[in-house]
Tab-separated table of C-alpha atoms in Angstrom:
chain	number	residue	atom	x	y	z
P	24	SER	CA	37.827	137.148	113.158
P	25	LEU	CA	37.439	133.687	115.918
P	26	GLU	CA	35.126	131.758	112.739
P	27	ASP	CA	38.429	132.705	110.449
P	28	GLU	CA	40.650	131.911	113.054
P	29	LEU	CA	38.990	128.360	114.391
P	30	ILE	CA	38.455	127.410	110.367
P	31	PHE	CA	42.098	128.017	109.951
P	32	SER	CA	43.242	126.137	113.151
P	33	GLY	CA	41.242	122.992	111.901
P	34	PHE	CA	41.624	123.030	108.904
P	35	HIS	CA	45.842	123.162	109.234
P	36	ALA	CA	45.291	120.793	112.169
P	37	MET	CA	43.702	117.577	109.708
P	38	SER	CA	46.062	118.880	107.290
P	39	ALA	CA	48.539	117.995	109.424
P	40	PHE	CA	47.314	114.980	111.257
P	41	CYS	CA	46.447	113.518	107.248
P	42	ASN	CA	50.311	114.096	105.985
P	43	ALA	CA	47.962	116.200	103.047
P	44	GLY	CA	50.278	119.263	103.291
P	45	PHE	CA	47.981	121.572	101.875
P	46	SER	CA	47.927	125.115	103.425
P	47	ASN	CA	45.328	128.301	103.135
P	48	LEU	CA	47.973	130.614	103.604
P	49	GLU	CA	49.938	132.412	100.962
P	50	GLY	CA	53.493	130.887	100.914
P	51	GLY	CA	52.087	128.113	102.920
P	52	LEU	CA	53.903	127.564	106.355
P	53	SER	CA	57.126	129.316	104.776
P	54	ASN	CA	54.694	132.594	105.128
P	55	PRO	CA	57.105	135.153	106.622
P	56	LEU	CA	54.017	135.916	109.469
P	57	LEU	CA	54.616	131.995	110.579
P	58	LEU	CA	58.174	131.796	110.393
P	59	HIS	CA	59.094	134.550	112.322
P	60	SER	CA	56.491	133.787	115.417
P	61	ASP	CA	56.681	132.543	118.413
P	62	GLN	CA	57.695	128.774	116.476
P	63	SER	CA	54.542	127.217	118.064
P	64	VAL	CA	52.454	126.469	114.749
P	65	TYR	CA	55.408	124.286	113.640
P	66	ILE	CA	55.743	122.401	116.753
P	67	ILE	CA	52.164	121.471	117.096
P	68	ALA	CA	52.244	120.662	112.874
P	69	SER	CA	55.041	118.521	114.053
P	70	LEU	CA	53.193	116.355	116.635
P	71	LEU	CA	50.312	116.083	114.360
P	72	ILE	CA	52.235	114.949	111.942
P	73	LEU	CA	54.138	112.153	113.852
P	74	ALA	CA	50.502	111.185	115.269
P	75	GLY	CA	49.408	110.726	112.041
P	76	GLY	CA	52.392	109.073	110.641
P	77	ILE	CA	53.238	106.336	113.429
P	78	GLY	CA	50.031	103.860	111.865
P	79	PHE	CA	47.041	103.990	113.626
P	80	PRO	CA	47.139	100.492	115.159
P	81	ILE	CA	50.343	101.977	117.360
P	82	LEU	CA	47.270	105.088	118.337
P	83	MET	CA	45.001	102.186	119.757
P	84	ASN	CA	48.048	100.313	120.821
P	85	PHE	CA	48.640	103.883	122.994
P	86	SER	CA	45.111	104.068	123.691
P	87	GLN	CA	44.902	100.303	125.417
P	88	ALA	CA	47.905	101.367	127.132
P	89	ALA	CA	46.279	104.299	128.872
P	90	ARG	CA	43.584	102.593	129.871
P	91	GLN	CA	45.208	100.086	131.175
P	92	GLN	CA	46.784	102.550	133.396
P	93	ALA	CA	44.015	104.277	134.676
P	94	ILE	CA	42.114	101.199	135.752
P	95	ARG	CA	45.264	100.695	137.811
P	96	ALA	CA	45.712	103.652	139.017
P	97	TRP	CA	41.693	103.775	140.027
P	98	ARG	CA	41.946	100.391	141.655
P	99	ARG	CA	45.071	101.554	143.628
P	100	LEU	CA	42.773	104.455	144.622
P	101	ARG	CA	39.568	102.593	145.784
P	102	GLY	CA	42.235	99.840	147.494
P	103	LEU	CA	40.921	97.086	145.384
P	104	PRO	CA	43.012	93.766	144.479
P	105	ARG	CA	45.628	95.167	141.634
P	106	ALA	CA	44.382	93.812	137.980
P	107	ARG	CA	46.540	91.213	136.320
P	108	ARG	CA	48.902	93.440	134.007
P	109	LYS	CA	49.444	92.002	130.280
P	110	ALA	CA	52.801	90.915	129.417
P	111	HIS	CA	53.996	93.598	126.679
P	112	THR	CA	52.446	96.881	127.517
P	113	LEU	CA	53.130	97.871	124.030
P	114	ASP	CA	52.803	95.258	121.123
P	115	PHE	CA	56.316	94.840	118.930
P	116	ASN	CA	55.258	96.323	115.685
P	117	THR	CA	54.516	99.882	118.642
P	118	LYS	CA	58.472	99.399	120.058
P	119	ILE	CA	59.531	98.344	116.496
P	120	VAL	CA	58.405	101.845	115.133
P	121	LEU	CA	58.585	104.132	118.024
P	122	VAL	CA	62.501	103.111	118.310
P	123	THR	CA	63.126	103.286	114.629
P	124	SER	CA	60.980	106.933	114.136
P	125	ALA	CA	63.343	107.919	117.317
P	126	TRP	CA	66.343	107.584	115.563
P	127	ILE	CA	65.591	109.108	112.287
P	128	ILE	CA	64.053	111.620	113.910
P	129	VAL	CA	66.844	112.586	115.874
P	130	ALA	CA	69.581	112.015	112.894
P	131	SER	CA	67.600	113.919	110.092
P	132	SER	CA	67.069	116.794	112.792
P	133	ALA	CA	71.183	116.572	113.804
P	134	LEU	CA	71.970	116.571	110.053
P	135	PHE	CA	69.442	119.112	109.180
P	136	PHE	CA	70.858	121.804	112.074
P	137	VAL	CA	74.356	120.952	110.503
P	138	PHE	CA	73.685	121.274	106.859
P	139	GLU	CA	72.018	124.322	106.596
P	140	TYR	CA	72.806	126.332	110.203
P	141	ASN	CA	74.432	129.359	107.434
P	142	ASN	CA	72.184	128.538	104.532
P	143	THR	CA	68.299	128.350	104.828
P	144	LEU	CA	68.449	128.919	108.704
P	145	ALA	CA	70.977	131.974	108.746
P	146	GLY	CA	69.685	134.834	110.279
P	147	MET	CA	67.408	133.033	113.200
P	148	SER	CA	67.714	132.797	116.315
P	149	LEU	CA	68.797	128.758	117.969
P	150	TYR	CA	65.570	128.089	119.379
P	151	ASP	CA	64.046	128.961	115.847
P	152	LYS	CA	66.833	126.383	114.260
P	153	ILE	CA	66.279	124.060	116.605
P	154	VAL	CA	62.625	124.249	116.076
P	155	GLN	CA	62.739	124.252	112.109
P	156	SER	CA	65.210	121.273	111.780
P	157	VAL	CA	62.782	118.787	113.493
P	158	PHE	CA	59.986	120.226	111.257
P	159	ASN	CA	61.709	119.914	108.526
P	160	SER	CA	63.169	115.914	109.790
P	161	PHE	CA	59.249	115.597	109.977
P	162	VAL	CA	58.276	116.998	106.465
P	163	PRO	CA	59.897	114.903	103.604
P	164	ARG	CA	58.668	111.598	105.018
P	165	SER	CA	55.378	112.741	103.742
P	166	SER	CA	53.923	115.554	104.794
P	167	GLY	CA	54.277	117.972	102.418
P	168	PHE	CA	54.438	121.162	104.281
P	169	ALA	CA	57.477	123.635	103.624
P	170	SER	CA	58.943	126.192	105.766
P	171	VAL	CA	62.253	126.650	104.319
P	172	ASN	CA	62.544	127.341	100.133
P	173	PRO	CA	63.548	123.861	99.199
P	174	ALA	CA	65.174	125.227	96.393
P	175	SER	CA	67.724	127.065	98.335
P	176	MET	CA	68.670	123.957	100.155
P	177	MET	CA	72.103	122.374	100.063
P	178	ASN	CA	73.029	119.158	98.292
P	179	VAL	CA	73.558	117.152	100.510
P	180	THR	CA	70.596	118.101	102.539
P	181	LEU	CA	68.337	117.311	99.478
P	182	ILE	CA	69.731	114.008	99.002
P	183	MET	CA	68.735	113.695	102.893
P	184	PHE	CA	65.204	114.496	102.061
P	185	VAL	CA	65.261	111.998	99.233
P	186	PHE	CA	66.079	109.252	101.917
P	187	LEU	CA	63.310	110.287	104.191
P	188	MET	CA	60.918	110.394	100.937
P	189	TRP	CA	61.884	107.236	100.277
P	190	VAL	CA	61.842	105.167	104.020
P	191	GLY	CA	58.527	107.496	104.883
P	192	GLY	CA	56.029	106.589	108.108
P	193	GLY	CA	54.563	103.800	109.335
P	194	SER	CA	52.379	100.930	108.660
P	195	GLN	CA	48.531	101.888	107.511
P	196	SER	CA	49.128	105.481	108.661
P	197	THR	CA	48.466	108.875	106.355
P	198	ALA	CA	52.325	108.852	105.099
P	199	GLY	CA	54.064	107.199	102.500
P	200	GLY	CA	57.166	105.535	101.862
P	201	ILE	CA	58.029	101.626	102.012
P	202	LYS	CA	57.301	102.717	105.981
P	203	VAL	CA	59.626	102.245	109.191
P	204	ASN	CA	58.517	99.130	109.901
P	205	THR	CA	59.506	97.613	106.238
P	206	PHE	CA	62.979	99.794	106.664
P	207	ALA	CA	63.671	98.556	110.274
P	208	THR	CA	63.236	94.790	109.592
P	209	MET	CA	65.811	95.438	106.758
P	210	LEU	CA	68.334	96.991	108.983
P	211	LEU	CA	67.605	94.168	111.050
P	212	ASN	CA	67.996	91.437	108.914
P	213	LEU	CA	71.374	93.155	108.069
P	214	LYS	CA	72.701	92.832	111.359
P	215	ALA	CA	71.368	89.322	111.872
P	216	SER	CA	73.263	88.227	108.519
P	217	VAL	CA	76.262	89.787	109.694
P	218	CYS	CA	76.592	88.588	112.899
P	219	GLY	CA	75.577	85.157	111.955
P	220	SER	CA	72.731	84.739	113.680
P	221	ARG	CA	70.235	81.959	112.747
P	222	ARG	CA	67.489	84.506	113.631
P	223	VAL	CA	66.403	88.171	112.887
P	224	THR	CA	65.245	89.324	116.352
P	225	ALA	CA	64.319	92.680	118.122
P	226	PHE	CA	62.920	93.271	121.870
P	227	HIS	CA	63.347	89.211	122.496
P	228	ARG	CA	61.000	88.586	119.956
P	229	THR	CA	61.730	86.785	116.754
P	230	ILE	CA	60.621	88.251	113.730
P	231	ASP	CA	59.081	85.871	111.183
P	232	ILE	CA	60.225	84.672	107.918
P	233	ALA	CA	57.367	85.795	105.583
P	234	SER	CA	57.649	88.962	107.406
P	235	LEU	CA	61.113	89.220	106.410
P	236	ARG	CA	60.356	88.054	102.579
P	237	THR	CA	57.860	90.420	102.388
P	238	ALA	CA	59.914	93.405	104.040
P	239	HIS	CA	61.990	92.666	101.020
P	240	ALA	CA	60.220	92.857	98.188
P	241	VAL	CA	58.926	95.932	99.039
P	242	VAL	CA	62.611	97.277	99.041
P	243	GLY	CA	63.212	95.646	96.204
P	244	LEU	CA	60.289	96.880	93.933
P	245	SER	CA	60.790	100.540	95.252
């Protein structure tokens, strides 16, 4: 019924955004009716998992940037003088999380596609394999869903999953892990050490020593 469809949609939307991983379907998101459908559920779930996992400060930064662009467009249409533009529409934290998350998603999706092409993805169309690879690059970072049986995956895929679970999502998000911010800070510090730089920088900004110490403490404890 329409009521059942609305409840199903709302429940799974909240479960995906909150990275909870709960499903009221038999077999969860590995249900054959979903797995062999048009894949739209997996695409939407991936976007919701990303939105909930990048961190609420970044979502706020997006809303501020969108509002700023809307005001500029409105003033331009009305022929009013342009409003003063902020030097940085997206803040430092947002840039670090978006760039690092993008690299992790692209790399893990490509690796899952290669590792599981003739294994858990066998028998699927090329489009389905690509969607499932992207979805399964989001899943281990904290969402908890499963579309293919992890027990049937290659050992190398499971090792990659452990790494993705360790990294997790962004700070102040619904995801777990040491956080993407921490992982990025650790890599930037490593790069600075290898290159002999006295400062750790990204996007022409310097990362505070206290932040570096906190990041390495989190990694060490984990």
